[in-house]
Short mmCIF file of C-alpha atoms in Angstrom, two decimals:
data_model
loop_
_atom_site.label_atom_id
_atom_site.label_comp_id
_atom_site.label_asym_id
_atom_site.label_seq_id
_atom_site.Cartn_x
_atom_site.Cartn_y
_atom_site.Cartn_z
CA MET V 1 11.96 -14.18 -18.98
CA THR V 2 8.49 -13.99 -17.46
CA LYS V 3 5.93 -15.33 -19.89
CA LEU V 4 2.20 -14.74 -19.84
CA ILE V 5 0.19 -17.65 -18.48
CA VAL V 6 -2.50 -17.83 -21.17
CA SER V 7 -6.06 -18.10 -19.87
CA TRP V 8 -9.25 -19.27 -21.54
CA LEU V 9 -10.66 -15.90 -20.46
CA PRO V 10 -9.59 -13.70 -23.42
CA GLU V 11 -9.57 -10.43 -21.46
CA ALA V 12 -6.90 -11.81 -19.13
CA ASN V 13 -4.55 -12.19 -22.10
CA ARG V 14 -4.97 -8.69 -23.49
CA LYS V 15 -1.72 -6.76 -23.82
CA GLY V 16 -1.34 -4.45 -20.85
CA CYS V 17 -3.99 -6.25 -18.78
CA LEU V 18 -3.19 -5.55 -15.13
CA PHE V 19 -4.81 -8.73 -13.84
CA PRO V 20 -3.48 -11.61 -15.96
CA LEU V 21 -3.36 -15.17 -14.69
CA ASN V 22 0.18 -14.46 -13.46
CA ASN V 23 -1.24 -11.98 -10.93
CA LEU V 24 -4.44 -13.21 -9.19
CA PRO V 25 -4.64 -10.45 -6.55
CA TYR V 26 -7.00 -10.78 -3.60
CA GLY V 27 -9.89 -8.38 -3.01
CA VAL V 28 -13.26 -8.13 -1.32
CA PHE V 29 -16.36 -7.30 -3.37
CA SER V 30 -20.14 -7.19 -3.17
CA ALA V 31 -22.49 -7.91 -6.08
CA ARG V 32 -25.73 -9.71 -6.97
CA GLY V 33 -27.25 -8.91 -3.60
CA ASN V 34 -24.55 -10.79 -1.68
CA PRO V 35 -22.73 -9.19 1.26
CA PRO V 36 -18.99 -8.46 0.86
CA ARG V 37 -16.95 -11.61 0.22
CA CYS V 38 -13.54 -12.71 -1.07
CA GLY V 39 -12.73 -12.47 -4.77
CA ILE V 40 -9.74 -12.72 -7.08
CA ALA V 41 -9.18 -10.32 -9.99
CA LEU V 42 -8.71 -11.97 -13.39
CA GLY V 43 -8.91 -9.94 -16.58
CA SER V 44 -12.03 -7.78 -16.31
CA ASP V 45 -13.77 -10.19 -13.93
CA ILE V 46 -13.74 -11.07 -10.25
CA VAL V 47 -13.63 -14.77 -9.41
CA ASP V 48 -16.00 -15.53 -6.53
CA ALA V 49 -13.80 -17.78 -4.39
CA ALA V 50 -16.73 -19.00 -2.28
CA VAL V 51 -18.55 -20.29 -5.37
CA LEU V 52 -15.50 -22.31 -6.43
CA ALA V 53 -15.18 -23.73 -2.91
CA GLU V 54 -18.89 -24.62 -2.78
CA ALA V 55 -18.48 -26.47 -6.10
CA GLY V 56 -15.59 -28.47 -4.65
CA LEU V 57 -13.01 -26.87 -6.97
CA LEU V 58 -11.06 -25.39 -4.06
CA GLU V 59 -10.42 -27.64 -1.06
CA ILE V 60 -11.24 -24.88 1.44
CA ASP V 61 -14.32 -24.42 3.62
CA PRO V 62 -16.55 -21.98 1.65
CA LEU V 63 -17.12 -20.01 4.86
CA THR V 64 -13.49 -18.91 4.67
CA PHE V 65 -14.28 -16.98 1.50
CA GLN V 66 -17.69 -15.71 2.60
CA GLN V 67 -15.98 -13.36 5.06
CA PRO V 68 -15.59 -9.60 4.30
CA HIS V 69 -11.81 -9.98 4.56
CA TRP V 70 -8.98 -12.38 3.66
CA ASN V 71 -7.77 -12.83 7.25
CA ALA V 72 -9.28 -16.29 7.71
CA PHE V 73 -7.59 -17.51 4.55
CA MET V 74 -4.28 -15.90 5.51
CA ALA V 75 -4.33 -17.75 8.82
CA LEU V 76 -4.23 -21.09 6.95
CA GLY V 77 -0.56 -20.50 6.15
CA PRO V 78 1.87 -20.28 3.22
CA LYS V 79 1.41 -23.84 1.96
CA VAL V 80 -2.34 -23.27 1.54
CA TRP V 81 -1.72 -19.87 -0.09
CA LEU V 82 0.49 -21.48 -2.71
CA ASP V 83 -1.75 -24.53 -3.19
CA VAL V 84 -4.81 -22.36 -3.86
CA ARG V 85 -2.86 -20.13 -6.25
CA SER V 86 -1.65 -23.20 -8.15
CA ARG V 87 -5.18 -24.57 -8.24
CA LEU V 88 -6.61 -21.32 -9.62
CA ILE V 89 -3.97 -21.26 -12.35
CA ALA V 90 -4.83 -24.85 -13.26
CA LEU V 91 -8.55 -24.01 -13.44
CA PHE V 92 -8.17 -20.91 -15.62
CA ARG V 93 -5.19 -21.55 -17.86
CA GLU V 94 -5.94 -22.35 -21.50
CA ASP V 95 -4.23 -25.74 -21.38
CA GLY V 96 -5.35 -26.55 -17.85
CA GLU V 97 -8.23 -28.47 -16.33
CA ALA V 98 -11.67 -28.37 -17.92
CA ALA V 99 -13.51 -28.70 -14.61
CA LEU V 100 -14.73 -25.10 -14.65
CA ARG V 101 -14.74 -23.81 -18.21
CA GLU V 102 -17.00 -26.64 -19.44
CA GLN V 103 -19.68 -25.84 -16.85
CA GLU V 104 -21.41 -22.80 -18.32
CA GLN V 105 -23.82 -22.27 -15.44
CA LEU V 106 -21.04 -22.51 -12.85
CA CYS V 107 -18.90 -20.08 -14.85
CA ARG V 108 -21.70 -17.52 -14.89
CA LYS V 109 -22.07 -17.87 -11.14
CA ALA V 110 -18.35 -17.78 -10.35
CA LEU V 111 -17.37 -14.85 -12.59
CA VAL V 112 -18.58 -11.34 -11.75
CA SER V 113 -17.79 -8.41 -14.03
CA MET V 114 -15.77 -5.73 -12.24
CA SER V 115 -18.18 -3.16 -13.64
CA ASP V 116 -21.01 -4.81 -11.68
CA ALA V 117 -19.17 -5.06 -8.38
CA GLU V 118 -18.39 -2.75 -5.49
CA LEU V 119 -14.93 -3.13 -3.95
CA HIS V 120 -14.16 -2.99 -0.23
CA LYS V 121 -11.11 -2.92 2.04
CA PRO V 122 -9.65 -6.40 1.43
CA PHE V 123 -8.46 -7.29 4.93
CA SER V 124 -9.11 -6.48 8.57
CA VAL V 125 -6.16 -4.54 9.97
CA THR V 126 -4.94 -6.03 13.25
CA GLU V 127 -2.12 -3.55 13.95
CA PHE V 128 -0.45 -0.85 11.85
CA THR V 129 3.22 0.13 11.95
CA ASP V 130 4.62 2.70 9.56
CA PHE V 131 8.30 2.96 8.73
CA PHE V 132 10.67 5.63 7.42
CA SER V 133 12.84 3.58 5.05
CA SER V 134 13.60 5.73 2.00
CA TRP V 135 16.97 7.42 2.33
CA HIS V 136 15.94 10.12 -0.14
CA HIS V 137 12.76 10.92 1.78
CA ALA V 138 14.52 10.84 5.15
CA PHE V 139 17.20 13.27 3.98
CA ASN V 140 14.80 15.58 2.14
CA ALA V 141 12.23 15.74 4.94
CA GLY V 142 14.88 16.10 7.63
CA SER V 143 16.51 18.94 5.72
CA LEU V 144 13.19 20.75 5.41
CA PHE V 145 12.18 20.26 9.06
CA ARG V 146 15.66 20.91 10.47
CA SER V 147 18.80 21.31 8.30
CA PRO V 148 20.85 19.17 5.89
CA GLU V 149 23.48 18.76 8.61
CA ASP V 150 20.90 17.43 11.08
CA ALA V 151 18.61 15.76 8.52
CA VAL V 152 19.09 12.06 9.31
CA PRO V 153 19.91 10.61 12.77
CA PRO V 154 23.06 8.49 13.09
CA ASN V 155 21.05 5.30 13.73
CA TRP V 156 19.12 5.54 10.45
CA LYS V 157 21.30 3.24 8.30
CA HIS V 158 21.65 0.69 11.09
CA MET V 159 17.98 -0.19 11.61
CA PRO V 160 14.54 0.50 10.15
CA ILE V 161 12.97 3.48 11.96
CA GLY V 162 9.21 3.37 12.51
CA TYR V 163 6.27 4.26 14.73
CA ASN V 164 3.11 2.47 15.76
CA GLY V 165 0.08 3.89 13.97
CA ARG V 166 -3.64 3.42 14.45
CA ALA V 167 -5.30 0.39 12.90
CA SER V 168 -8.64 2.12 13.55
CA SER V 169 -7.82 4.86 11.05
CA VAL V 170 -6.95 2.56 8.12
CA VAL V 171 -9.68 2.93 5.49
CA GLY V 172 -10.43 1.44 2.11
CA SER V 173 -9.87 3.05 -1.28
CA GLY V 174 -12.51 5.61 -2.19
CA THR V 175 -13.18 6.69 1.39
CA LYS V 176 -13.47 10.47 1.75
CA ILE V 177 -11.60 12.01 4.66
CA ARG V 178 -11.88 15.30 6.54
CA ARG V 179 -9.14 17.85 6.92
CA PRO V 180 -8.11 17.44 10.56
CA TRP V 181 -7.98 19.95 13.38
CA GLY V 182 -4.92 19.91 15.58
CA GLN V 183 -2.46 21.80 17.69
CA LEU V 184 0.19 23.53 15.62
CA LYS V 185 2.48 26.52 15.81
CA HIS V 186 3.05 29.06 13.07
CA PRO V 187 6.62 30.38 12.68
CA ASP V 188 5.54 33.98 13.32
CA GLN V 189 3.62 33.15 16.51
CA ILE V 190 4.91 32.57 20.04
CA GLU V 191 2.12 30.29 21.25
CA PRO V 192 0.52 27.28 19.52
CA VAL V 193 -3.04 27.40 18.17
CA PHE V 194 -5.79 24.83 17.61
CA GLU V 195 -7.06 25.01 14.03
CA PRO V 196 -7.46 22.94 10.83
CA SER V 197 -4.21 21.78 9.26
CA ARG V 198 -3.01 24.07 6.47
CA LYS V 199 -0.34 21.66 5.26
CA PHE V 200 -2.19 18.43 4.61
CA ASP V 201 -0.26 15.95 2.49
CA PHE V 202 -0.30 12.50 0.91
CA GLU V 203 2.44 9.87 1.17
CA LEU V 204 3.10 7.25 -1.49
CA GLU V 205 3.75 3.93 0.26
CA LEU V 206 3.61 0.18 -0.24
CA GLY V 207 2.15 -1.92 2.56
CA ALA V 208 3.19 -5.46 3.46
CA ILE V 209 0.49 -7.63 5.05
CA VAL V 210 1.49 -10.17 7.66
CA GLY V 211 -0.17 -13.53 7.04
CA THR V 212 1.59 -15.70 9.63
CA SER V 213 1.90 -14.93 13.33
CA THR V 214 5.29 -14.83 15.05
CA ASN V 215 6.03 -15.47 18.71
CA GLY V 216 9.63 -14.33 18.98
CA PRO V 217 12.44 -12.64 17.09
CA VAL V 218 12.89 -13.57 13.43
CA THR V 219 15.66 -12.71 11.00
CA ALA V 220 15.16 -10.76 7.79
CA GLU V 221 15.72 -13.99 5.86
CA ASP V 222 12.87 -15.69 7.76
CA ALA V 223 10.58 -12.66 7.93
CA ASP V 224 9.89 -12.81 4.21
CA ASP V 225 8.00 -16.06 4.83
CA VAL V 226 5.39 -14.37 7.05
CA ILE V 227 4.34 -11.85 4.36
CA PHE V 228 1.07 -12.68 2.60
CA GLY V 229 1.19 -9.92 0.02
CA TYR V 230 1.50 -6.22 -0.74
CA ILE V 231 -0.98 -3.37 -1.11
CA LEU V 232 -0.92 0.30 -2.15
CA VAL V 233 -0.95 2.76 0.76
CA ASN V 234 -1.53 6.50 1.10
CA ASP V 235 -0.50 7.60 4.59
CA TRP V 236 -2.15 11.04 4.83
CA SER V 237 -0.08 13.50 6.89
CA ALA V 238 -0.68 16.90 8.48
CA ARG V 239 2.77 18.45 8.14
CA ASP V 240 2.18 21.51 10.33
CA ILE V 241 0.85 19.36 13.17
CA GLN V 242 3.78 16.99 12.61
CA THR V 243 6.38 19.77 12.83
CA TRP V 244 5.11 20.95 16.22
CA GLU V 245 4.54 17.55 17.84
CA SER V 246 7.31 15.30 16.52
CA ARG V 247 10.02 16.04 19.05
CA PRO V 248 10.65 14.12 21.24
CA LEU V 249 8.56 11.03 20.36
CA GLY V 250 7.87 11.37 16.64
CA PRO V 251 4.61 11.47 14.66
CA PHE V 252 1.33 11.12 16.54
CA GLN V 253 -1.81 13.06 15.65
CA ALA V 254 -0.28 14.25 12.38
CA LYS V 255 -0.64 10.69 11.09
CA ALA V 256 -3.86 9.65 12.84
CA THR V 257 -6.46 11.15 10.47
CA ALA V 258 -6.49 8.30 7.95
CA THR V 259 -4.35 5.82 6.07
CA THR V 260 -5.90 4.63 2.81
CA VAL V 261 -5.17 1.17 1.40
CA GLY V 262 -5.85 -0.05 -2.13
CA ASN V 263 -8.47 -2.53 -3.29
CA TRP V 264 -6.17 -5.43 -4.18
CA ILE V 265 -3.53 -7.44 -2.32
CA VAL V 266 -0.86 -8.70 -4.73
CA SER V 267 0.66 -11.93 -3.48
CA LYS V 268 4.40 -12.23 -2.96
CA PHE V 269 4.32 -15.18 -5.38
CA ALA V 270 3.15 -12.91 -8.20
CA LEU V 271 5.93 -10.44 -7.41
CA GLU V 272 8.76 -12.98 -7.27
CA PRO V 273 10.05 -12.18 -10.80
CA SER V 274 10.20 -8.47 -9.83
CA ARG V 275 12.71 -8.84 -7.00
CA THR V 276 15.57 -6.36 -7.07
CA GLY V 277 18.33 -5.13 -4.80
CA GLY V 278 18.25 -2.32 -2.26
CA GLY V 279 20.51 0.22 -0.62
CA SER V 280 20.94 -1.63 2.67
CA GLU V 281 22.64 -4.52 0.84
CA ASN V 282 25.64 -2.26 0.30
CA ASP V 283 26.31 -1.63 4.00
CA ASP V 284 27.28 -3.68 7.03
CA LEU V 285 24.24 -4.50 9.12
CA LEU V 286 23.85 -6.55 12.25
CA PRO V 287 23.33 -10.22 11.30
CA TYR V 288 19.58 -10.33 11.93
CA LEU V 289 19.02 -7.62 9.28
CA GLN V 290 21.28 -9.07 6.61
CA VAL V 291 19.70 -10.50 3.46
CA HIS V 292 21.33 -12.67 0.82
CA ARG V 293 18.95 -12.16 -2.09
CA PRO V 294 17.23 -9.16 -3.68
CA ASN V 295 14.73 -7.94 -1.12
CA LEU V 296 12.89 -5.07 -2.83
CA TYR V 297 10.65 -5.04 -5.93
CA ASP V 298 10.72 -3.29 -9.28
CA ILE V 299 7.27 -1.68 -9.02
CA ASP V 300 6.46 1.54 -10.85
CA PHE V 301 4.14 3.91 -8.99
CA GLU V 302 2.26 6.93 -10.27
CA VAL V 303 0.43 9.55 -8.21
CA THR V 304 -2.16 11.90 -9.68
CA LEU V 305 -3.91 14.88 -8.11
CA MET V 306 -7.39 15.86 -9.27
CA PRO V 307 -9.03 19.09 -8.08
CA GLU V 308 -12.80 19.34 -7.99
CA ASP V 309 -12.85 20.63 -11.57
CA GLY V 310 -11.91 17.12 -12.69
CA LYS V 311 -8.60 17.75 -14.50
CA GLU V 312 -6.13 15.13 -13.32
CA THR V 313 -2.40 15.87 -13.15
CA THR V 314 0.37 13.32 -12.67
CA ILE V 315 2.54 14.81 -9.94
CA THR V 316 5.10 12.06 -9.35
CA ARG V 317 6.42 8.70 -10.53
CA SER V 318 8.57 6.53 -8.32
CA ASN V 319 9.67 2.92 -7.78
CA HIS V 320 9.95 0.56 -4.83
CA ARG V 321 13.58 -0.20 -5.72
CA HIS V 322 14.52 3.24 -4.30
CA MET V 323 13.82 2.02 -0.76
CA TYR V 324 16.68 1.36 1.65
CA PHE V 325 15.11 -1.24 3.96
CA SER V 326 12.62 -3.89 2.83
CA ALA V 327 9.44 -5.11 4.52
CA ALA V 328 11.23 -8.28 5.64
CA GLN V 329 13.92 -6.20 7.36
CA GLN V 330 11.26 -3.99 8.94
CA ILE V 331 9.41 -7.01 10.33
CA ALA V 332 12.65 -8.57 11.57
CA HIS V 333 13.56 -5.41 13.47
CA HIS V 334 10.02 -5.12 14.83
CA THR V 335 10.30 -8.56 16.42
CA THR V 336 13.68 -8.06 18.14
CA SER V 337 12.05 -7.13 21.46
CA GLY V 338 9.80 -10.18 21.29
CA CYS V 339 6.96 -8.10 19.82
CA PRO V 340 4.63 -10.58 18.10
CA MET V 341 3.38 -10.11 14.56
CA ARG V 342 -0.24 -11.10 13.99
CA VAL V 343 -2.29 -12.11 10.97
CA GLY V 344 -3.57 -8.91 9.38
CA ASP V 345 -0.79 -6.61 10.62
CA LEU V 346 -0.04 -3.83 8.14
CA ILE V 347 3.59 -2.78 7.71
CA GLY V 348 3.92 0.55 5.86
CA SER V 349 7.08 1.06 3.84
CA GLY V 350 7.30 4.76 4.56
CA THR V 351 7.24 7.37 1.81
CA ILE V 352 8.76 6.03 -1.42
CA SER V 353 10.97 8.77 -2.84
CA GLY V 354 13.63 8.48 -5.50
CA PRO V 355 16.73 10.56 -6.25
CA THR V 356 15.10 13.01 -8.70
CA ASP V 357 12.51 15.77 -8.38
CA GLU V 358 10.16 13.70 -10.54
CA SER V 359 10.27 10.71 -8.15
CA LEU V 360 9.46 12.31 -4.79
CA GLY V 361 6.69 10.66 -2.81
CA CYS V 362 4.86 13.52 -1.06
CA LEU V 363 4.01 17.22 -1.45
CA LEU V 364 6.33 18.16 1.40
CA GLU V 365 9.23 17.21 -0.88
CA LEU V 366 7.64 18.07 -4.22
CA SER V 367 6.82 21.64 -3.12
CA GLN V 368 9.83 22.03 -0.81
CA ASN V 369 7.49 22.59 2.15
CA GLY V 370 5.42 25.02 0.11
CA ASN V 371 8.32 27.07 -1.24
CA ARG V 372 8.19 25.56 -4.74
CA PRO V 373 4.51 25.30 -5.77
CA LEU V 374 3.41 22.64 -8.25
CA LYS V 375 1.52 23.76 -11.33
CA LEU V 376 -1.52 21.66 -12.24
CA GLN V 377 -3.03 21.11 -15.69
CA ASN V 378 -5.86 23.55 -15.02
CA GLY V 379 -3.32 26.30 -14.23
CA ALA V 380 -3.82 26.15 -10.47
CA VAL V 381 -0.91 25.61 -8.11
CA ARG V 382 -0.52 23.42 -5.05
CA ARG V 383 1.80 23.69 -2.10
CA PHE V 384 -0.26 21.21 -0.10
CA LEU V 385 -3.71 19.70 -0.64
CA ASP V 386 -6.76 21.91 -1.09
CA ASP V 387 -10.26 20.91 0.01
CA GLY V 388 -11.86 18.77 -2.68
CA ASP V 389 -8.56 17.41 -4.02
CA SER V 390 -8.42 13.71 -4.84
CA ILE V 391 -5.24 11.64 -4.78
CA ARG V 392 -4.95 8.46 -6.85
CA ILE V 393 -2.03 6.05 -6.53
CA THR V 394 -1.42 3.23 -9.02
CA GLY V 395 1.27 0.57 -9.14
CA ILE V 396 2.49 -1.85 -11.83
CA ALA V 397 5.27 -4.43 -11.64
CA GLN V 398 6.24 -4.85 -15.30
CA GLN V 399 7.72 -8.32 -15.89
CA GLN V 400 8.75 -8.32 -19.56
CA GLU V 401 5.47 -9.07 -21.38
CA VAL V 402 3.44 -9.38 -18.16
CA SER V 403 1.92 -6.50 -16.18
CA ILE V 404 1.22 -7.17 -12.50
CA GLY V 405 -1.22 -4.46 -11.43
CA PHE V 406 -2.19 -3.27 -7.95
CA GLY V 407 -5.32 -1.39 -9.02
CA ASP V 408 -5.98 2.05 -7.53
CA CYS V 409 -5.69 3.62 -4.09
CA ASN V 410 -8.03 6.63 -4.08
CA GLY V 411 -9.06 9.23 -1.55
CA GLN V 412 -10.59 12.70 -1.52
CA LEU V 413 -9.97 15.43 1.06
CA LEU V 414 -13.07 17.20 2.35
CA SER V 415 -13.12 20.48 4.24
CA ALA V 416 -12.70 20.51 8.01
CA LEU V 417 -15.81 20.40 10.16
CA HIS V 418 -16.54 23.11 12.74
CA ASP V 419 -14.37 23.35 15.83
CA PRO V 420 -15.03 20.02 17.65
CA TYR V 421 -14.69 21.74 21.03
CA THR V 422 -17.14 24.55 20.33
CA ALA V 423 -20.89 24.04 20.71
#
């Protein structure tokens, strides 16, 4: 049974607290006139990692934490990740060291209230690859785009399917995005047109962040060691652009508008008690993709949609355990050609959809490509996203009495600008 690690910070021990001492997720914040720097969420505060390092309480160069991203720290490797986590627990647990809690002035400097801080994208994205690893999503989307008989290609259960996205379009939580223009073709028209997407969608995903570089093929068993942590992801998608462009080479501009990541990176150490099995464990895979321990996580996700009138509606709830392939298997397959992984690479899970209507991870599935509109709390309906709509994704790994929270992943859709090719 996972027990709460009791802290001398009372708020971190509150029932339902998403950032207890068991969690310690990594973020980037700005406050008190300082530029963005590395911080760790604990209770209702952010621990300024640079301040602890400057005081000699973390044996890391303070410059590592004065960066506007965690990449420099990630590059130090798994032993350092674990050592720093253990050190933070020792400094903040109720029965731990007194080196920090007995220094009132240092505590005031090192602890910043979340209400006084602005959060930023927590890492610099080196490369971005998005996968397609939920069987339920693959079958549902394939059936809608083609037919149930031709929904999923025969290679799907043999290897993780993915595409290389754009690191340049990955944005932090809270960033507003514009409805994209693109080439698409309406069913009742012979020729394609260039116009704003009418079927703009969200995708509930979990991102794995590579913290250790690779220089050759790795197995799924070994690939888990290169993962630094996990982050909420919304991979925005223009479904009408996607339908027209996807054959023969798959998604391209339909996925290039933006991908939003959450504010907090939850370490794999914090998620260890949440490990659970996955679908691919039930089938024969080539040896490099085989895993011999639970390789997914029991993480509950919730997605809400809020129109401009401010009434929020929960539109889906899902769980990471519904995935077929894990991040470790995705990374292992990615490296088979010799493709190197680099510190800061983002590996998207693909849409996380479950087996029920209530657990589908995008509007394409929820509305059956617009044929089954969703009713919102204000009485409005949605087939796809309207201008002004905001999407909020949350995630919690519930470990008995301990809640491991991911924070929020937020984004609002703004109306399209004028035709970019017209003066």
